[in-house]
Coordinates of N, CA and C in Angstrom, one line a residue:
M1 N 35.9 137.1 183.6 CA 36.0 136.3 182.4 C 37.0 137.1 181.5
A2 N 38.0 136.4 181.0 CA 39.0 137.1 180.1 C 38.5 137.1 178.7
S3 N 38.7 138.2 178.0 CA 38.2 138.3 176.6 C 39.3 137.6 175.7
K4 N 38.7 136.9 174.8 CA 39.6 136.1 173.9 C 39.6 136.8 172.6
S5 N 40.8 137.0 172.0 CA 41.0 137.6 170.7 C 40.6 136.7 169.6
V6 N 39.7 137.1 168.8 CA 39.3 136.2 167.7 C 39.7 136.8 166.4
S7 N 40.5 136.0 165.6 CA 40.9 136.5 164.4 C 39.9 136.3 163.3
P8 N 39.8 137.1 162.3 CA 38.8 136.9 161.2 C 39.1 135.6 160.5
P9 N 38.1 135.0 159.9 CA 38.3 133.7 159.2 C 39.3 133.8 158.0
Y10 N 39.4 135.0 157.4 CA 40.3 135.2 156.3 C 41.2 136.4 156.6
P11 N 42.2 136.3 157.5 CA 42.9 137.4 157.9 C 43.6 138.2 156.8
S12 N 44.1 137.5 155.7 CA 44.8 138.2 154.7 C 43.9 139.0 153.8
A13 N 42.6 138.6 153.8 CA 41.6 139.4 153.0 C 41.3 140.7 153.6
A14 N 41.6 140.8 154.9 CA 41.2 142.0 155.7 C 42.3 143.1 155.7
K15 N 43.6 142.7 155.3 CA 44.7 143.6 155.4 C 45.2 144.0 154.0
I16 N 45.2 145.2 153.7 CA 45.7 145.7 152.4 C 47.2 145.4 152.3
S17 N 47.9 145.4 153.4 CA 49.4 145.2 153.4 C 49.7 143.8 152.9
D18 N 48.8 142.9 153.0 CA 49.1 141.5 152.5 C 48.8 141.4 151.0
S19 N 48.3 142.4 150.4 CA 48.0 142.4 149.0 C 49.2 142.5 148.1
P20 N 49.3 141.8 147.0 CA 50.4 142.1 146.0 C 50.4 143.5 145.4
C21 N 49.3 144.2 145.6 CA 49.1 145.5 145.0 C 49.4 146.6 146.0
F22 N 50.0 146.2 147.2 CA 50.2 147.2 148.2 C 51.1 148.4 147.8
S23 N 52.1 148.1 147.0 CA 53.0 149.1 146.6 C 52.3 150.1 145.7
Q24 N 51.4 149.7 144.8 CA 50.7 150.6 143.9 C 49.7 151.4 144.8
Y25 N 49.1 150.8 145.8 CA 48.2 151.4 146.7 C 48.9 152.6 147.4
S26 N 50.1 152.2 147.9 CA 50.9 153.2 148.6 C 51.3 154.4 147.7
A27 N 51.7 154.1 146.5 CA 52.1 155.1 145.6 C 50.9 156.0 145.3
S28 N 49.7 155.5 145.2 CA 48.5 156.3 144.9 C 48.3 157.3 146.1
L29 N 48.4 156.8 147.3 CA 48.2 157.7 148.5 C 49.3 158.7 148.6
K30 N 50.6 158.3 148.3 CA 51.7 159.3 148.3 C 51.5 160.4 147.3
C31 N 51.0 160.0 146.1 CA 50.7 161.0 145.1 C 49.7 162.0 145.6
L32 N 48.6 161.5 146.1 CA 47.5 162.4 146.6 C 48.0 163.3 147.7
E33 N 48.9 162.8 148.5 CA 49.5 163.6 149.6 C 50.4 164.7 149.0
Q34 N 51.2 164.3 148.0 CA 52.1 165.2 147.4 C 51.4 166.4 146.6
Y35 N 50.2 166.1 146.0 CA 49.5 167.0 145.2 C 48.3 167.6 145.9
N36 N 48.2 167.5 147.2 CA 47.1 168.0 148.0 C 45.8 167.5 147.6
S37 N 45.7 166.2 147.4 CA 44.4 165.5 147.0 C 43.9 165.9 145.6
D38 N 44.8 166.4 144.8 CA 44.4 166.7 143.4 C 44.4 165.4 142.6
K39 N 43.2 164.7 142.5 CA 43.1 163.4 141.9 C 43.6 163.4 140.4
S40 N 43.4 164.5 139.7 CA 43.7 164.6 138.3 C 45.2 164.4 138.0
K41 N 46.1 164.7 139.0 CA 47.5 164.6 138.8 C 48.0 163.2 139.2
C42 N 47.1 162.3 139.7 CA 47.5 161.0 140.2 C 46.8 159.9 139.4
Q43 N 46.2 160.3 138.3 CA 45.4 159.3 137.5 C 46.2 158.1 137.1
E44 N 47.5 158.3 136.7 CA 48.3 157.2 136.2 C 48.5 156.2 137.4
H45 N 48.7 156.7 138.6 CA 48.9 155.8 139.8 C 47.6 155.0 140.0
F46 N 46.4 155.7 139.8 CA 45.2 155.0 140.0 C 45.0 153.9 139.0
D47 N 45.3 154.2 137.8 CA 45.2 153.2 136.7 C 46.1 152.0 136.9
V48 N 47.3 152.2 137.4 CA 48.2 151.1 137.7 C 47.6 150.2 138.8
Y49 N 47.2 150.9 139.8 CA 46.6 150.1 141.0 C 45.3 149.4 140.5
K50 N 44.5 150.0 139.7 CA 43.3 149.3 139.3 C 43.6 148.1 138.4
E51 N 44.6 148.2 137.6 CA 45.0 147.0 136.8 C 45.6 145.9 137.6
C52 N 46.3 146.3 138.6 CA 46.9 145.3 139.6 C 45.8 144.6 140.3
K53 N 44.8 145.3 140.8 CA 43.6 144.7 141.5 C 42.9 143.8 140.6
K54 N 42.7 144.2 139.3 CA 42.0 143.4 138.3 C 42.7 142.0 138.1
K55 N 44.1 142.1 138.0 CA 44.9 140.8 137.8 C 44.8 140.0 139.1
E56 N 44.8 140.6 140.3 CA 44.7 139.9 141.5 C 43.4 139.2 141.6
R57 N 42.3 139.8 141.2 CA 41.0 139.2 141.3 C 40.9 138.1 140.3
E58 N 41.4 138.2 139.1 CA 41.4 137.2 138.1 C 42.2 135.9 138.6
A59 N 43.3 136.2 139.2 CA 44.1 135.1 139.8 C 43.3 134.3 140.9
R60 N 42.7 135.1 141.7 CA 41.9 134.5 142.8 C 40.7 133.7 142.3
L61 N 40.0 134.2 141.3 CA 38.9 133.5 140.7 C 39.4 132.2 140.0
E62 N 40.6 132.3 139.4 CA 41.1 131.1 138.7 C 41.5 130.0 139.7
R63 N 42.1 130.4 140.9 CA 42.4 129.5 141.9 C 41.2 128.8 142.5
N64 N 40.1 129.6 142.6 CA 38.9 129.1 143.2 C 38.2 128.1 142.2
R65 N 38.4 128.4 140.9 CA 37.8 127.5 139.8 C 38.5 126.2 139.8
T66 N 39.8 126.2 140.0 CA 40.6 124.9 139.9 C 40.6 124.2 141.3
R67 N 40.2 124.8 142.3 CA 40.2 124.1 143.6 C 39.0 123.1 143.7
S68 N 39.3 121.9 144.2 CA 38.3 120.9 144.3 C 37.8 120.9 145.8
L69 N 36.5 120.9 145.9 CA 35.9 120.8 147.3 C 36.0 119.4 147.9
F70 N 36.2 118.4 147.0 CA 36.1 117.0 147.5 C 37.5 116.3 147.5
S71 N 38.6 117.0 147.4 CA 39.9 116.3 147.3 C 40.5 116.2 148.7

């Protein structure tokens, strides 16, 4: 019996690379790598990423609010 590849029901939700905040995420990781995991030197990157994720979440919630289940 051949195994069938099953994709997740929400593939974009599972991949950080699909996120509009991917560049901020990458910048945070690069900063950590550059400063040998010294988080105090990368706080600005973390704050930018956190703000992006907040806006992304607000946009998703608004889309869900305006979406009709019966249209």
